[in-house]
PDB file of C-alpha atoms in Angstrom:
ATOM      1  CA  UNK A  20      87.335  84.267 102.584  1.00 81.00           C
ATOM      2  CA  UNK A  21      87.194  87.739 101.619  1.00 92.00           C
ATOM      3  CA  UNK A  22      87.008  89.632  98.194  1.00 95.00           C
ATOM      4  CA  UNK A  23      88.601  92.926  97.986  1.00 97.00           C
ATOM      5  CA  UNK A  24      87.949  95.615  95.138  1.00 97.00           C
ATOM      6  CA  UNK A  25      90.032  98.926  95.041  1.00 98.00           C
ATOM      7  CA  UNK A  26      88.571 102.005  93.108  1.00 97.00           C
ATOM      8  CA  UNK A  27      89.601 105.627  92.869  1.00 98.00           C
ATOM      9  CA  UNK A  28      92.755 105.386  91.128  1.00 98.00           C
ATOM     10  CA  UNK A  29      93.770 107.853  88.246  1.00 98.00           C
ATOM     11  CA  UNK A  30      95.927 110.192  86.490  1.00 98.00           C
ATOM     12  CA  UNK A  31      96.533 113.701  88.511  1.00 98.00           C
ATOM     13  CA  UNK A  32      99.140 116.385  88.885  1.00 98.00           C
ATOM     14  CA  UNK A  33     101.789 116.581  91.415  1.00 98.00           C
ATOM     15  CA  UNK A  34     100.263 118.385  94.624  1.00 98.00           C
ATOM     16  CA  UNK A  35      96.943 117.048  93.763  1.00 98.00           C
ATOM     17  CA  UNK A  36      94.556 114.572  96.034  1.00 98.00           C
ATOM     18  CA  UNK A  37      93.049 111.442  95.409  1.00 98.00           C
ATOM     19  CA  UNK A  38      90.832 109.065  97.493  1.00 98.00           C
ATOM     20  CA  UNK A  39      91.205 105.319  97.035  1.00 98.00           C
ATOM     21  CA  UNK A  40      88.560 102.857  98.232  1.00 98.00           C
ATOM     22  CA  UNK A  41      88.641  99.149  98.866  1.00 98.00           C
ATOM     23  CA  UNK A  42      85.308  97.401  99.355  1.00 97.00           C
ATOM     24  CA  UNK A  43      85.234  94.087 100.877  1.00 96.00           C
ATOM     25  CA  UNK A  44      82.551  91.234 100.447  1.00 93.00           C
ATOM     26  CA  UNK A  45      81.125  89.474 103.197  1.00 80.00           C
ATOM     27  CA  UNK A  46      79.829  90.327 106.628  1.00 81.00           C
ATOM     28  CA  UNK A  47      83.218  89.704 108.502  1.00 91.00           C
ATOM     29  CA  UNK A  48      85.047  92.909 107.362  1.00 95.00           C
ATOM     30  CA  UNK A  49      85.561  94.170 111.046  1.00 95.00           C
ATOM     31  CA  UNK A  50      87.546  90.705 111.676  1.00 96.00           C
ATOM     32  CA  UNK A  51      90.312  91.810 109.401  1.00 97.00           C
ATOM     33  CA  UNK A  52      93.051  94.241 109.818  1.00 98.00           C
ATOM     34  CA  UNK A  53      93.777  96.189 106.413  1.00 98.00           C
ATOM     35  CA  UNK A  54      96.450  97.721 104.742  1.00 98.00           C
ATOM     36  CA  UNK A  55      97.635  99.631 101.621  1.00 98.00           C
ATOM     37  CA  UNK A  56     100.448  98.586  99.474  1.00 98.00           C
ATOM     38  CA  UNK A  57     101.759 100.114  96.403  1.00 98.00           C
ATOM     39  CA  UNK A  58     104.162  98.832  93.726  1.00 98.00           C
ATOM     40  CA  UNK A  59     105.952 100.823  90.981  1.00 97.00           C
ATOM     41  CA  UNK A  60     107.257  99.118  87.791  1.00 94.00           C
ATOM     42  CA  UNK A  61     110.571  97.387  88.455  1.00 95.00           C
ATOM     43  CA  UNK A  62     109.928  97.839  92.377  1.00 97.00           C
ATOM     44  CA  UNK A  63     108.950  95.316  95.139  1.00 97.00           C
ATOM     45  CA  UNK A  64     105.492  95.670  96.539  1.00 97.00           C
ATOM     46  CA  UNK A  65     105.832  97.993  99.684  1.00 98.00           C
ATOM     47  CA  UNK A  66     104.052  98.959 102.612  1.00 98.00           C
ATOM     48  CA  UNK A  67     101.928 102.222 102.579  1.00 98.00           C
ATOM     49  CA  UNK A  68      99.555 102.472 105.495  1.00 98.00           C
ATOM     50  CA  UNK A  69      97.374  99.911 107.827  1.00 98.00           C
ATOM     51  CA  UNK A  70      94.655 100.359 110.101  1.00 98.00           C
ATOM     52  CA  UNK A  71      93.565  98.056 112.851  1.00 98.00           C
ATOM     53  CA  UNK A  72      90.172  96.242 112.976  1.00 97.00           C
ATOM     54  CA  UNK A  73      88.183  98.818 114.778  1.00 97.00           C
ATOM     55  CA  UNK A  74      90.306 101.501 113.176  1.00 97.00           C
ATOM     56  CA  UNK A  75      91.873 102.818 116.345  1.00 97.00           C
ATOM     57  CA  UNK A  76      95.339 102.205 115.381  1.00 98.00           C
ATOM     58  CA  UNK A  77      97.021 103.342 112.111  1.00 98.00           C
ATOM     59  CA  UNK A  78     100.779 103.215 110.785  1.00 98.00           C
ATOM     60  CA  UNK A  79     102.183 104.776 107.562  1.00 98.00           C
ATOM     61  CA  UNK A  80     105.397 104.581 105.760  1.00 98.00           C
ATOM     62  CA  UNK A  81     107.690 107.330 106.372  1.00 98.00           C
ATOM     63  CA  UNK A  82     107.469 108.288 102.883  1.00 98.00           C
ATOM     64  CA  UNK A  83     103.712 109.169 103.161  1.00 98.00           C
ATOM     65  CA  UNK A  84     103.338 110.464 106.769  1.00 98.00           C
ATOM     66  CA  UNK A  85     101.665 113.809 106.717  1.00 98.00           C
ATOM     67  CA  UNK A  86     100.193 113.457 103.414  1.00 98.00           C
ATOM     68  CA  UNK A  87      98.256 110.364 103.314  1.00 98.00           C
ATOM     69  CA  UNK A  88      95.188 109.001 105.914  1.00 98.00           C
ATOM     70  CA  UNK A  89      94.005 105.565 106.020  1.00 98.00           C
ATOM     71  CA  UNK A  90      90.484 104.951 107.363  1.00 98.00           C
ATOM     72  CA  UNK A  91      87.627 102.250 107.492  1.00 98.00           C
ATOM     73  CA  UNK A  92      84.118 102.507 107.763  1.00 97.00           C
ATOM     74  CA  UNK A  93      83.327  99.048 108.968  1.00 96.00           C
ATOM     75  CA  UNK A  94      79.356  99.416 108.450  1.00 95.00           C
ATOM     76  CA  UNK A  95      80.151  99.975 104.673  1.00 96.00           C
ATOM     77  CA  UNK A  96      82.740  97.186 104.434  1.00 97.00           C
ATOM     78  CA  UNK A  97      85.149  99.855 103.204  1.00 98.00           C
ATOM     79  CA  UNK A  98      88.843 101.188 103.599  1.00 98.00           C
ATOM     80  CA  UNK A  99      89.826 104.324 102.524  1.00 98.00           C
ATOM     81  CA  UNK A 100      93.316 105.834 101.584  1.00 98.00           C
ATOM     82  CA  UNK A 101      93.046 109.628 101.278  1.00 98.00           C
ATOM     83  CA  UNK A 102      96.078 110.829  99.452  1.00 98.00           C
ATOM     84  CA  UNK A 103      97.093 114.663  99.164  1.00 98.00           C
ATOM     85  CA  UNK A 104     100.292 116.529  98.113  1.00 98.00           C
ATOM     86  CA  UNK A 105     100.927 113.770  95.695  1.00 98.00           C
ATOM     87  CA  UNK A 106     104.328 113.427  94.315  1.00 98.00           C
ATOM     88  CA  UNK A 107     105.406 111.882  91.019  1.00 98.00           C
ATOM     89  CA  UNK A 108     107.117 108.990  93.108  1.00 97.00           C
ATOM     90  CA  UNK A 109     103.708 108.130  94.602  1.00 98.00           C
ATOM     91  CA  UNK A 110     103.043 106.709  90.998  1.00 98.00           C
ATOM     92  CA  UNK A 111     102.310 102.927  91.455  1.00 98.00           C
ATOM     93  CA  UNK A 112      99.679 100.372  91.652  1.00 98.00           C
ATOM     94  CA  UNK A 113      97.726 100.422  95.004  1.00 98.00           C
ATOM     95  CA  UNK A 114      96.639  97.370  96.328  1.00 98.00           C
ATOM     96  CA  UNK A 115      94.319  96.803  99.357  1.00 98.00           C
ATOM     97  CA  UNK A 116      95.062  93.926 101.506  1.00 98.00           C
ATOM     98  CA  UNK A 117      93.250  92.221 104.504  1.00 97.00           C
ATOM     99  CA  UNK A 118      94.843  89.669 107.102  1.00 97.00           C
ATOM    100  CA  UNK A 119      93.498  87.668 109.976  1.00 95.00           C
ATOM    101  CA  UNK A 120      96.714  87.417 111.596  1.00 96.00           C
ATOM    102  CA  UNK A 121      97.566  89.770 114.600  1.00 95.00           C
ATOM    103  CA  UNK A 122     101.345  90.649 113.804  1.00 92.00           C
ATOM    104  CA  UNK A 123     103.773  92.467 111.357  1.00 96.00           C
ATOM    105  CA  UNK A 124     100.951  94.651 109.773  1.00 96.00           C
ATOM    106  CA  UNK A 125     103.676  96.449 107.682  1.00 97.00           C
ATOM    107  CA  UNK A 126     104.829  93.218 105.802  1.00 97.00           C
ATOM    108  CA  UNK A 127     103.322  91.934 102.508  1.00 97.00           C
ATOM    109  CA  UNK A 128     103.534  88.140 103.856  1.00 96.00           C
ATOM    110  CA  UNK A 129     101.160  88.915 106.678  1.00 97.00           C
ATOM    111  CA  UNK A 130      98.298  89.504 104.639  1.00 98.00           C
ATOM    112  CA  UNK A 131      96.075  86.620 103.198  1.00 95.00           C
ATOM    113  CA  UNK A 132      93.793  88.647 100.850  1.00 97.00           C
ATOM    114  CA  UNK A 133      94.621  90.988  98.166  1.00 98.00           C
ATOM    115  CA  UNK A 134      92.561  93.255  95.572  1.00 98.00           C
ATOM    116  CA  UNK A 135      93.394  93.475  91.927  1.00 97.00           C
ATOM    117  CA  UNK A 136      95.021  96.947  92.424  1.00 98.00           C
ATOM    118  CA  UNK A 137      94.171 100.405  91.170  1.00 98.00           C
ATOM    119  CA  UNK A 138      96.579 102.470  89.199  1.00 98.00           C
ATOM    120  CA  UNK A 139      97.712 105.967  90.419  1.00 98.00           C
ATOM    121  CA  UNK A 140      99.765 108.113  88.346  1.00 98.00           C
ATOM    122  CA  UNK A 141     101.215 111.216  89.329  1.00 98.00           C
ATOM    123  CA  UNK A 142     102.358 113.782  86.577  1.00 98.00           C
ATOM    124  CA  UNK A 143     105.080 116.418  87.298  1.00 94.00           C
TER     125      UNK A 143
END
């Protein structure tokens, strides 16, 4: 079991930057692969980025490549999403997720645990 709490969302203008954080409870954070997903109103929750247990592998949705950077600090039980060059279409609730599985890290159903989400709103 792990509890996840996101923070760092807010209201920004297009072109601005924002850093989201996801802090996990417990002492087994490094046992989980982690991911970020986003959900806009009326849309399905979709993959944004993921990072492997030791942080050596990352993967991004095409829509955020070159703009977002995922990272983790296992000593702090924290994962981050550095978001730059934000666009209005990035507006969504961003969810932190963790999984003990070893496959399909870009799919919602692969993740066992979810945070409550943090709202990111990008104005034009």
